Amino acid sequence: MSQQKSHRQRTTPVSAASLAEAAVQQELRPGQSIELLKELHILTRDGKLNQDSRRKLKQVYHLFQFIEPLLQEFSQGEHAPTLADHGAGKSYLGFILYDLYFKALGRGQIYGIEWRADLVEKSRLLAQRLGFERMSFLNLSVADSADAAELPERIDMVTALHACDTATDDAIAFGLQKRARAMVLVPCCQAEVAACLRQGKALQLARTPLAELWRHPLHTRELGSQITNVLRCLHLEASGYQVTVTELVGWEHSMKNELIIARYTGQKKRSAAERLGAILREFGLEQMLGARFGVAAATPATT
């Protein structure tokens, strides 16, 4: 009996480790790079999944399920799909997309665009170490990237995950210029419209009771964020895109949670352009923001 107990004590740790490894592999997709998942802190340094990393992994897969069908469509006929990831940061999204799709596809290119030089260099080194040969990293702002010689004339897909404030608008402008077939956007920290609302608050309060919607500073910030994304969706629809808005993850994980998916159809909606202009005028934003959203501001009346 004592020998059997001693034998169980010696073999149990090995069995537990094997079970833990098997459990991790069951959570992952076939062929995923373990080293990459460690670098992205989805796996712990010893290759395990804790509760937080399991939540991150589910978020990654949730986002990927929206992007994968588009990439599959763009890869038909041996086409080599191109993707530009704006405000890439540590290129979290680009690396995941390459690992889950581009690596097995064997063709196509991902361009990570980031203005912080140190993050660009780290991404370059990581891609080299992992053998992700068809990833390029450009040390550019989103606004300056459209005319960069390193980028092709056309881009199939544009992504921007948590690109702050007007960087999302710059990513949209980039996508329009590059005639992108799809854009996948998760906006973040929209402050510009809120600042415009604050600037004209006194006049608007006298003009319309709707200004009560942004009389208090907290409401100004929230409404500014809401209006910004509505304007973006209308701008995309007026430019020939079919737009879907959904949640990226549960609201308990992040308040920056709105996922905008735009797919080019070529059908430019006149009603979207008209409503876009009407909203800008109604909120007193036409002079400040009209040009950004393709709306010519009316010339102020002179006395």
PDB file of C-alpha atoms in Angstrom, residues 24 27 41-44 46-59 252-253:
ATOM      1  CA  VAL A  24      -4.219  25.189 -22.893  1.00  0.00           C
ATOM      2  CA  GLU A  27      -8.291  26.640 -25.861  1.00  0.00           C
ATOM      3  CA  HIS A  41       0.556  38.328 -22.458  1.00  0.00           C
ATOM      4  CA  ILE A  42      -2.298  36.094 -23.550  1.00  0.00           C
ATOM      5  CA  LEU A  43      -0.305  33.187 -22.153  1.00  0.00           C
ATOM      6  CA  THR A  44       1.769  33.531 -19.007  1.00  0.00           C
ATOM      7  CA  ASP A  46       5.268  29.485 -18.305  1.00  0.00           C
ATOM      8  CA  GLY A  47       2.664  28.908 -21.027  1.00  0.00           C
ATOM      9  CA  LYS A  48      -0.453  28.822 -18.849  1.00  0.00           C
ATOM     10  CA  LEU A  49      -3.857  30.434 -19.083  1.00  0.00           C
ATOM     11  CA  ASN A  50      -5.199  32.282 -16.071  1.00  0.00           C
ATOM     12  CA  GLN A  51      -8.634  33.861 -15.837  1.00  0.00           C
ATOM     13  CA  ASP A  52      -7.476  37.203 -17.215  1.00  0.00           C
ATOM     14  CA  SER A  53      -5.566  35.682 -20.139  1.00  0.00           C
ATOM     15  CA  ARG A  54      -8.510  33.410 -20.962  1.00  0.00           C
ATOM     16  CA  ARG A  55     -10.722  36.509 -21.160  1.00  0.00           C
ATOM     17  CA  LYS A  56      -8.179  38.192 -23.482  1.00  0.00           C
ATOM     18  CA  LEU A  57      -8.101  35.132 -25.709  1.00  0.00           C
ATOM     19  CA  LYS A  58     -11.896  35.109 -26.024  1.00  0.00           C
ATOM     20  CA  GLN A  59     -11.811  38.807 -26.986  1.00  0.00           C
ATOM     21  CA  GLU A 252     -18.061  44.972 -18.275  1.00  0.00           C
ATOM     22  CA  HIS A 253     -14.622  44.647 -19.897  1.00  0.00           C
TER      23      HIS A 253
END
